[in-house]
XYZ file of C-alpha atoms in Angstrom:
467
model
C -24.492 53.982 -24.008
C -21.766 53.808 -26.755
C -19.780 50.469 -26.713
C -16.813 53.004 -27.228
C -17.133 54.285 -23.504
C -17.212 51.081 -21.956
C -13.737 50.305 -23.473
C -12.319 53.634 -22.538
C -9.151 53.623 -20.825
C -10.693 54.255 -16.729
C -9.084 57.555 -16.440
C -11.311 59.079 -19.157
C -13.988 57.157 -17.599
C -13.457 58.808 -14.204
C -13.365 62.334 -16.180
C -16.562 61.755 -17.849
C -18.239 60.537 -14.407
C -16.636 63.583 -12.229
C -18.583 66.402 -15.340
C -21.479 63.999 -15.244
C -21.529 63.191 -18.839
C -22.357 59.702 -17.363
C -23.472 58.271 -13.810
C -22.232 55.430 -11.972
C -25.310 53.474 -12.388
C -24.948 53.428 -16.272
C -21.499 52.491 -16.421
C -22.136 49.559 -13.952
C -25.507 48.597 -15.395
C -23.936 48.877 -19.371
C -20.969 46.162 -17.832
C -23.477 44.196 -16.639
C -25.455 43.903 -19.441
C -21.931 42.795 -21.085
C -21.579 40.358 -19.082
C -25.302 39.046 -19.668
C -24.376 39.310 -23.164
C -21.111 37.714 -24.004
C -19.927 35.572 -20.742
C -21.799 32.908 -21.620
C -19.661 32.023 -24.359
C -16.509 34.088 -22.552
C -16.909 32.701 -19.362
C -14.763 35.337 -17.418
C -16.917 35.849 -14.202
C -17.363 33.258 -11.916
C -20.067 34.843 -9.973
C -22.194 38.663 -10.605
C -22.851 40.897 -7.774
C -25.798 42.041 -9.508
C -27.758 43.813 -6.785
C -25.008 44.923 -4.649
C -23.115 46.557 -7.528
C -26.317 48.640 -8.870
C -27.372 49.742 -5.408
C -23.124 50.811 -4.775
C -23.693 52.645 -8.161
C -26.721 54.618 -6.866
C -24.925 55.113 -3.876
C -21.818 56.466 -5.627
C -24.106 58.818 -7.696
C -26.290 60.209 -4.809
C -22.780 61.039 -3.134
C -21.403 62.720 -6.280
C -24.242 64.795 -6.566
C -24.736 65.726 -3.040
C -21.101 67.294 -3.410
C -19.457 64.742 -0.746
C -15.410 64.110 -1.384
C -14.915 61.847 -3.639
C -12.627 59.103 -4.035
C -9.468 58.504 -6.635
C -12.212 55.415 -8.023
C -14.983 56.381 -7.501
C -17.782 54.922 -9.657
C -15.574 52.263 -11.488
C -16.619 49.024 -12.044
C -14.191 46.279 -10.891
C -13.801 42.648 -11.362
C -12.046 40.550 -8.788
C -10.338 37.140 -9.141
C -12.083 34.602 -7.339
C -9.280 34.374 -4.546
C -9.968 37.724 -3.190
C -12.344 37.395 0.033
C -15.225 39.515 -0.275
C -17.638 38.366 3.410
C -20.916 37.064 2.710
C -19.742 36.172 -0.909
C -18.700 32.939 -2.401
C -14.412 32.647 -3.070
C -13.845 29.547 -4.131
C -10.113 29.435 -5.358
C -10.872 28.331 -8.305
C -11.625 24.568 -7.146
C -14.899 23.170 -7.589
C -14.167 21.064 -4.296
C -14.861 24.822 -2.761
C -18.420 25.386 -4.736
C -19.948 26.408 -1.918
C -17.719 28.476 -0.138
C -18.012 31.635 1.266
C -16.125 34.162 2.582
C -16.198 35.161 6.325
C -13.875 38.406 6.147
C -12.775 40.741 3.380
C -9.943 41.158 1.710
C -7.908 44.528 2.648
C -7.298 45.482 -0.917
C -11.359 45.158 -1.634
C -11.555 47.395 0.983
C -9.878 49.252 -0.180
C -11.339 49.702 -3.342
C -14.111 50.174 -2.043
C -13.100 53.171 0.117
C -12.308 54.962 -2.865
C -15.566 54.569 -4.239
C -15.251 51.495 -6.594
C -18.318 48.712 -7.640
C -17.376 45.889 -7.588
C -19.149 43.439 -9.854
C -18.196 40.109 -9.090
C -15.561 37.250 -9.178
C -13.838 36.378 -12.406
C -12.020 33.185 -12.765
C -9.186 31.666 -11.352
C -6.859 28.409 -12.720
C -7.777 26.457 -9.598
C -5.521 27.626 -6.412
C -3.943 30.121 -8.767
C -1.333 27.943 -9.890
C -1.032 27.590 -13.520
C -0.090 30.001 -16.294
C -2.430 28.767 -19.068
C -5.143 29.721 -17.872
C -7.303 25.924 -18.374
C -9.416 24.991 -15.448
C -10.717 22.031 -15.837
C -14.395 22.021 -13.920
C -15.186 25.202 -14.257
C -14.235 25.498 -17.943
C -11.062 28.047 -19.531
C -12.487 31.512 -20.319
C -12.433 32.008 -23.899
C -9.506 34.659 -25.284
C -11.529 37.518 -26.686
C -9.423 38.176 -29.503
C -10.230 34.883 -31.614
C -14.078 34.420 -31.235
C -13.437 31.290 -33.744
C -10.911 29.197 -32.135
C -11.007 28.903 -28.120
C -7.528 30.548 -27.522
C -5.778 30.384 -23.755
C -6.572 33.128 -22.171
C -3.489 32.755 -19.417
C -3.203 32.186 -16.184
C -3.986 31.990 -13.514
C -5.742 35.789 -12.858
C -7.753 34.225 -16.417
C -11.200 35.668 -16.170
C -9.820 39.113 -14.967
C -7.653 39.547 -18.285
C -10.811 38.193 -20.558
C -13.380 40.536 -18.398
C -10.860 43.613 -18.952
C -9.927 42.935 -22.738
C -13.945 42.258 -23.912
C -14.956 44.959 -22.139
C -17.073 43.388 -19.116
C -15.392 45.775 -16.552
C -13.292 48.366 -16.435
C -10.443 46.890 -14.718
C -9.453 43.776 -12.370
C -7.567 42.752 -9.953
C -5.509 39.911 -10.209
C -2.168 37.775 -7.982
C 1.116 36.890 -9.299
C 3.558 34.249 -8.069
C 5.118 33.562 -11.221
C 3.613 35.414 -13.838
C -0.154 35.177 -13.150
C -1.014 39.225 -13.612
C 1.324 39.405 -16.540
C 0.588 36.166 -18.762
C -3.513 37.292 -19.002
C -2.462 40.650 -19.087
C -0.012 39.756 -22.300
C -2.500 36.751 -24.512
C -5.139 39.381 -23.872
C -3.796 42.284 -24.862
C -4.144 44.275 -21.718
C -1.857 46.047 -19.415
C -1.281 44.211 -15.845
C 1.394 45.644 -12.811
C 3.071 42.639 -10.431
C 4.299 44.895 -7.546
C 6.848 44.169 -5.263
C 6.049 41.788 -2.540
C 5.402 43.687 0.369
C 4.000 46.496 -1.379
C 0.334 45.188 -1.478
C -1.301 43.632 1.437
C -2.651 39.907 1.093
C -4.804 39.418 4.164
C -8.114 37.998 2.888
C -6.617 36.463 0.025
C -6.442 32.608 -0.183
C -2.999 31.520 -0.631
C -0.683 29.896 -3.247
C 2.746 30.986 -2.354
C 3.230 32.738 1.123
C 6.692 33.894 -0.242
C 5.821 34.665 -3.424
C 2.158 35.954 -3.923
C 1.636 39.563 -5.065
C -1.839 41.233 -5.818
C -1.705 43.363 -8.714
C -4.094 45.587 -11.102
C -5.129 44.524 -14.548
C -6.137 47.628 -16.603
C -6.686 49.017 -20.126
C -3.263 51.411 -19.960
C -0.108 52.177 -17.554
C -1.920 55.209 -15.794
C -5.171 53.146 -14.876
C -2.863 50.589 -13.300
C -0.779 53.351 -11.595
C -3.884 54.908 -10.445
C -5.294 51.402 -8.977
C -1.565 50.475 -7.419
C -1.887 53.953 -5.855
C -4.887 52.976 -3.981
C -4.370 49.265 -2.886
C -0.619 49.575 -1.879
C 0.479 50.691 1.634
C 1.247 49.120 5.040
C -1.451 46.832 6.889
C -0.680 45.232 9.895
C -2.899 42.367 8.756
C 0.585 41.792 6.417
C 3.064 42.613 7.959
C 5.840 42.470 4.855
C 3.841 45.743 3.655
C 5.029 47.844 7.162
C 8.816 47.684 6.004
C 8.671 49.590 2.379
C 9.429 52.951 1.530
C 6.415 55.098 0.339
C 6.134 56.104 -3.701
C 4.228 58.131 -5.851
C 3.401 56.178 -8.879
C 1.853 59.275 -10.757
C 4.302 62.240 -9.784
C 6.615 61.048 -12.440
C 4.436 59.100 -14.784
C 5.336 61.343 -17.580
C 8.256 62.613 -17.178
C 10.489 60.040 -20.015
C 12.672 57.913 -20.564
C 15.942 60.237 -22.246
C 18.825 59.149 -20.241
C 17.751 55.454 -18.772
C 19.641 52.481 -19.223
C 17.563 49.758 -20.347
C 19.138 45.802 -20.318
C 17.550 43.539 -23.135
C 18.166 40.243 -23.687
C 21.433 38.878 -25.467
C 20.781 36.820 -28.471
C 20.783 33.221 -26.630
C 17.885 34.442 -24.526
C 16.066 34.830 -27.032
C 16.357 31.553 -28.914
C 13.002 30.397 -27.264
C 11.116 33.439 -29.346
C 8.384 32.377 -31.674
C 9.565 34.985 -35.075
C 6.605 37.366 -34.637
C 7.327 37.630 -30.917
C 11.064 38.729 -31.590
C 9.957 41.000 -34.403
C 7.877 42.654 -32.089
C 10.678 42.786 -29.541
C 12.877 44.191 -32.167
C 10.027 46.598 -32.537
C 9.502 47.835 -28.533
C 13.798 48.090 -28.753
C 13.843 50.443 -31.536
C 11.151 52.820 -29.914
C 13.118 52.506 -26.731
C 16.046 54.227 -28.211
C 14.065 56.822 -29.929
C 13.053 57.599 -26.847
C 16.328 58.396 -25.905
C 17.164 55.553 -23.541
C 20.691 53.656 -24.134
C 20.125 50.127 -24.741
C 22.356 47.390 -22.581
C 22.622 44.012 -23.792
C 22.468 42.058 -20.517
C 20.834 38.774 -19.228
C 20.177 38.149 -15.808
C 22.801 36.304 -13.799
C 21.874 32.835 -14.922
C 19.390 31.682 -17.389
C 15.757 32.309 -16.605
C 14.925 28.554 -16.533
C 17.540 28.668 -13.265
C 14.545 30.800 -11.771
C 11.743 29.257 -12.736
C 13.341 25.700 -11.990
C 14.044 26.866 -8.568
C 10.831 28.893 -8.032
C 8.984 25.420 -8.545
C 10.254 24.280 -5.409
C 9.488 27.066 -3.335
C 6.008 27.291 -5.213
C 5.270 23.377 -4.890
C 5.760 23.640 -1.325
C 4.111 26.146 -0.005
C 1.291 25.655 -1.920
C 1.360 21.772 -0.787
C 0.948 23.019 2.406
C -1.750 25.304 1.652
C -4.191 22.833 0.180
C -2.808 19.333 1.508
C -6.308 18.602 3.000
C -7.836 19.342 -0.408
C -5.491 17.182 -3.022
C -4.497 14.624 -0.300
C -8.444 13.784 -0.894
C -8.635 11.552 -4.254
C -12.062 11.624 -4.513
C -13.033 15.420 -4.301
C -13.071 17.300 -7.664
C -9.846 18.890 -8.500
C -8.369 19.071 -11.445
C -5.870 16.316 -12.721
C -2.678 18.795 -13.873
C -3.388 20.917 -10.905
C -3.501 18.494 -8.440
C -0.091 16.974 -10.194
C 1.869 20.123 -9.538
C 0.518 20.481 -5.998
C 1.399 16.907 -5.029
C 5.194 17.572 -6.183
C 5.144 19.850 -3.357
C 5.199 16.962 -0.737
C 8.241 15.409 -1.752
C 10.468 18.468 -1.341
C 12.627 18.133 2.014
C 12.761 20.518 4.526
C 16.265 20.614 3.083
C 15.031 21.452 -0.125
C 12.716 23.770 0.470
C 14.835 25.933 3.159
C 17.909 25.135 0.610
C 15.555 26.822 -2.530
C 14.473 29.781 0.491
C 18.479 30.889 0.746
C 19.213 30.399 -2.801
C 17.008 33.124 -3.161
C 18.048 35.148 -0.902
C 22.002 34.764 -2.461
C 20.282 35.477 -6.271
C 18.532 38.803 -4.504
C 21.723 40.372 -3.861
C 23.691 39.425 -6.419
C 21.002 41.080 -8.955
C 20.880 44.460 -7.022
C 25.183 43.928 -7.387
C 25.019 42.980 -11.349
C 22.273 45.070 -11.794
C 22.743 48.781 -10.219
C 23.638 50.474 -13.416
C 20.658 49.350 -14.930
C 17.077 51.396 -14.842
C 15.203 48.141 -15.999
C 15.351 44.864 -17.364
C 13.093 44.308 -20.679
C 11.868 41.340 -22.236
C 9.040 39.636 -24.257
C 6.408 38.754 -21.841
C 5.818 35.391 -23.230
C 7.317 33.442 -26.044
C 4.591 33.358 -28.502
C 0.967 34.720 -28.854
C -1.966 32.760 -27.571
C -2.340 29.276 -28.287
C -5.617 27.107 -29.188
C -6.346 25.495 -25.876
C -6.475 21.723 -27.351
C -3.051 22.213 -27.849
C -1.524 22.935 -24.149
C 0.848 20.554 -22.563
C -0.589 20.844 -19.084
C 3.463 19.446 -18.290
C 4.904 22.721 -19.627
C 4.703 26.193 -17.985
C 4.641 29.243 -20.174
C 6.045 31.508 -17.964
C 9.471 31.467 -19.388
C 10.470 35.413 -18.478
C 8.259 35.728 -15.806
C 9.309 33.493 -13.023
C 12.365 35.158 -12.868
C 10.477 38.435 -11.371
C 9.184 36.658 -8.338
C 12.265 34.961 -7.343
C 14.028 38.130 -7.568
C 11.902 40.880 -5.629
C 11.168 42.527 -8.488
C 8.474 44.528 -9.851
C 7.299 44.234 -13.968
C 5.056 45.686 -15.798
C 3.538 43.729 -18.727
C 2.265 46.168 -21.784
C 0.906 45.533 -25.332
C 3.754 45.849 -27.635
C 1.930 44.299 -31.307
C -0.049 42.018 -32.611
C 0.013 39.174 -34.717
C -0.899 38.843 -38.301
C -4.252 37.198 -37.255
C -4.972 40.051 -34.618
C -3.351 38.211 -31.349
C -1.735 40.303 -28.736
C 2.180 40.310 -28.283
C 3.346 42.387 -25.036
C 6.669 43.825 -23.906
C 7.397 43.450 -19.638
C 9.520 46.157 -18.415
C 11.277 44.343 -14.892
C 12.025 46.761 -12.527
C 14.205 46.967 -9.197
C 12.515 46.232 -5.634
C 10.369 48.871 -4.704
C 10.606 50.931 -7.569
C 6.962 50.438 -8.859
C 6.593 54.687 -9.560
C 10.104 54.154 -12.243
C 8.767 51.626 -13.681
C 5.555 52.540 -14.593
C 7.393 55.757 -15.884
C 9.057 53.734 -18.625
C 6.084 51.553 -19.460
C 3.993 54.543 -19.677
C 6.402 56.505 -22.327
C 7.081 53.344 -24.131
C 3.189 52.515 -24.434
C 2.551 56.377 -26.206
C 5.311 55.156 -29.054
C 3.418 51.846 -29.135
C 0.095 53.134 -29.580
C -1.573 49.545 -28.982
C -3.445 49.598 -26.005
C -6.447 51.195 -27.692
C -7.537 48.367 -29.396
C -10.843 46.273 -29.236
C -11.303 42.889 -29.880
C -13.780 42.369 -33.142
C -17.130 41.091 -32.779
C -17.472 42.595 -28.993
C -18.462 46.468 -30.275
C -21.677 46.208 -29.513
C -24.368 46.319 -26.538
């Protein structure tokens, strides 16, 4: 099978395997050669569902060819981030403390995918208890950013291995969480296209917790209509949630390319955009210009207070909750967790119940005085991060790069993170188009028009073109 196919966006994957010109089987078994191939050195999957994913491929064949219904995945394979429950598997959060874990029940959105005819091939890797936007972990070893095969690059956090496994080709799409950034920050140093929705929108039962407030499952993809088409399947109520009963129902694809002529778009005013590295606010000069060729009106607006206001305040709510999700792990010196991680989770128990119910209104208040500020304005968009990938002997486990991103959580919001350029040395830049509650469908309809006047989300990384 050509190399070419395998990093085909998944909609043109699921039109070859509806006419046959390929069969589940060799689309799964072609990944999982991949992986064979280049994880070693990649080290995006924690685990391979060898077996199970072939004989689902057969399975999904036999059924296409008998003429049964198909579903809106069917035959895809799928990586999952190794906090997403799958029973009889091992989930181990990302913490070596939790080697040999496995999973009793499974998660809703794997079911999901599976109803609708997906393979899933494994677990990809997760910063330990999904909290940190890097992407390091420091037991299990950072997956390697596929676009510098030279220099180990970050390949950011935490949903790590799914943006690696997506970007070199290993599978042709992922899902990943958010609670600050962590579908968006992979999706952006790897050059791939990742969807935080709403909270409430996607059900978490079966998936092991950072931020109980704040946590949001999200697809990782090659393009804005694979994500749409994933969101489309894992969103909806389930009472095993219940935040997902309350939302209104949307189509993401009804619209999806219907334009942009007529939006109004905020961007950033010029001290928000101080922290840019210079090819970072070339490229956002770039994505601006496009945007008002497409016939949107451009608003210079920040948010109500500076992002680091959100992110500051986010920490809190973060810190605590995800204190009290793994006290009995990081209250234990000697078990193996890493240093930084285990540093930010400990912050969590010194917060007050003052201060944690305190940061809980705050948001609230910031909520509605967006939707006040805001209501003239279609979407908010910024750089995803503030520079391109970074070698990963040069982090500063103290800093957290998810400048823009934060903000999203805090607020409700939804954002889309797209490719927007790329670096003189080939490293991905990405636009993220921030979008009101709930309005997942609108905002994929801007990052989808804005992504056909990028024209970067075909690209491969060099040196993984073949097998």
């Amino acid at each position: 099978m050509s190399p070419e196919l395998l990093f085909q966006p998944m909609h043109k994957q699921l039109s070859s395997l509806l006419k046959g010109e390929v069969s589940a089987e060799e689309l799964t078994r072609n990944y999982l050669d991949r992986i064979s191939h280049y994880d070693t050195k990649l080290n995006a999957f924690m685990t391979v569902f060898y077996d199970s994913a072939l004989q689902a491929a057969k399975v999904a064949d036999q059924k296409r060819l008998s003429g049964e219904p198909l579903g809106a995945l069917h035959g895809i394979p799928f990586g999952l981030k190794d906090i997403i429950e799958v029973e009889g598997q091992t989930t181990t959060w990302g913490s070596y403390a939790l080697n040999n874990r496995t999973s009793a029940e499974t998660a809703t959105v794997v079911e999901r995918l599976n109803g609708q005819g997906a393979i899933i091939l494994g677990k990809t890797q997760s910063v330990e208890f999904a909290l940190g936007g890097w992407g390091t972990n420091e037991f299990y070893g950072t997956p390697w950013n596929p676009w510098d095969l030279e220099t180990h690059r970050i390949p950011g956090g935490s949903s790590s291995g799914s943006g690696v496994a997506v970007a070199a080709g290993l599978c042709a799409a992922a899902l990943g969480s958010d609670t600050g950034g962590s579908v968006r920050l992979p999706s952006a140093f790897c050059g791939i296209t990742g969807l935080k929705p709403t909270f409430g929108r996607v059900s978490n039962y079966g998936v092991m917790p950072l931020s109980t407030s704040l946590d949001t499952i999200g697809p990782m993809a090659r393009c804005v209509e694979d994500v749409a088409l994933i969101y489309d399947v894992i969103r909806g109520p389930d009472s095993k949630h219940p935040p997902t009963l309350q939302p209104p129902l949307d189509n993401p694809i009804t619209h999806l390319r219907k334009g942009i002529s007529g939006m109004r778009l905020a961007v950033l005013p010029d001290e928000e955009r101080e922290v840019l590295s210079s090819v970072v606010n070339d490229a956002y000069d770039h994505s601006l210009s496009l945007i008002k060729d497409l016939g949107a009106e451009i608003v210079i607006r920040g948010l109500p207070h500076p992002f680091e206001a959100y992110r500051n305040m986010s920490s809190v709510i973060i810190s605590a909750e995800g204190y009290s999700c793994t006290a009995d792990l990081v209250d234990q010196s000697d078990l193996p967790i890493g240093s930084a991680v285990r540093n930010r989770m400990l912050h969590g128990k010194s917060y007050s119940v003052k201060q944690y119910l305190d940061a809980l209104h705050q948001m609230d208040l910031w909520r509605a005085e967006f939707a006040a500020e805001m209501s003239d304005i279609d979407a908010l968009i910024t750089p995803t991060t503030t520079d391109c990938a970074i070698p990963t002997d040069e982090v500063d486990e103290q800093i957290i790069p998810a400048h823009f991103t934060r903000a999203t959580n805090v607020l409700g919001l939804c954002a889309l993170a797209i490719p927007s350029a790329h670096s003189t040395n080939g490293l991905p830049l990405s636009v993220c188009i921030h979008g009101h509650p709930f309005r997942e469908a609108h905002t994929l309809r801007i990052g989808w028009a804005l992504e056909q006047a990028l024209d970067e989300c075909s690209r491969i990384p060099p040196g993984l073109d073949s097998v």
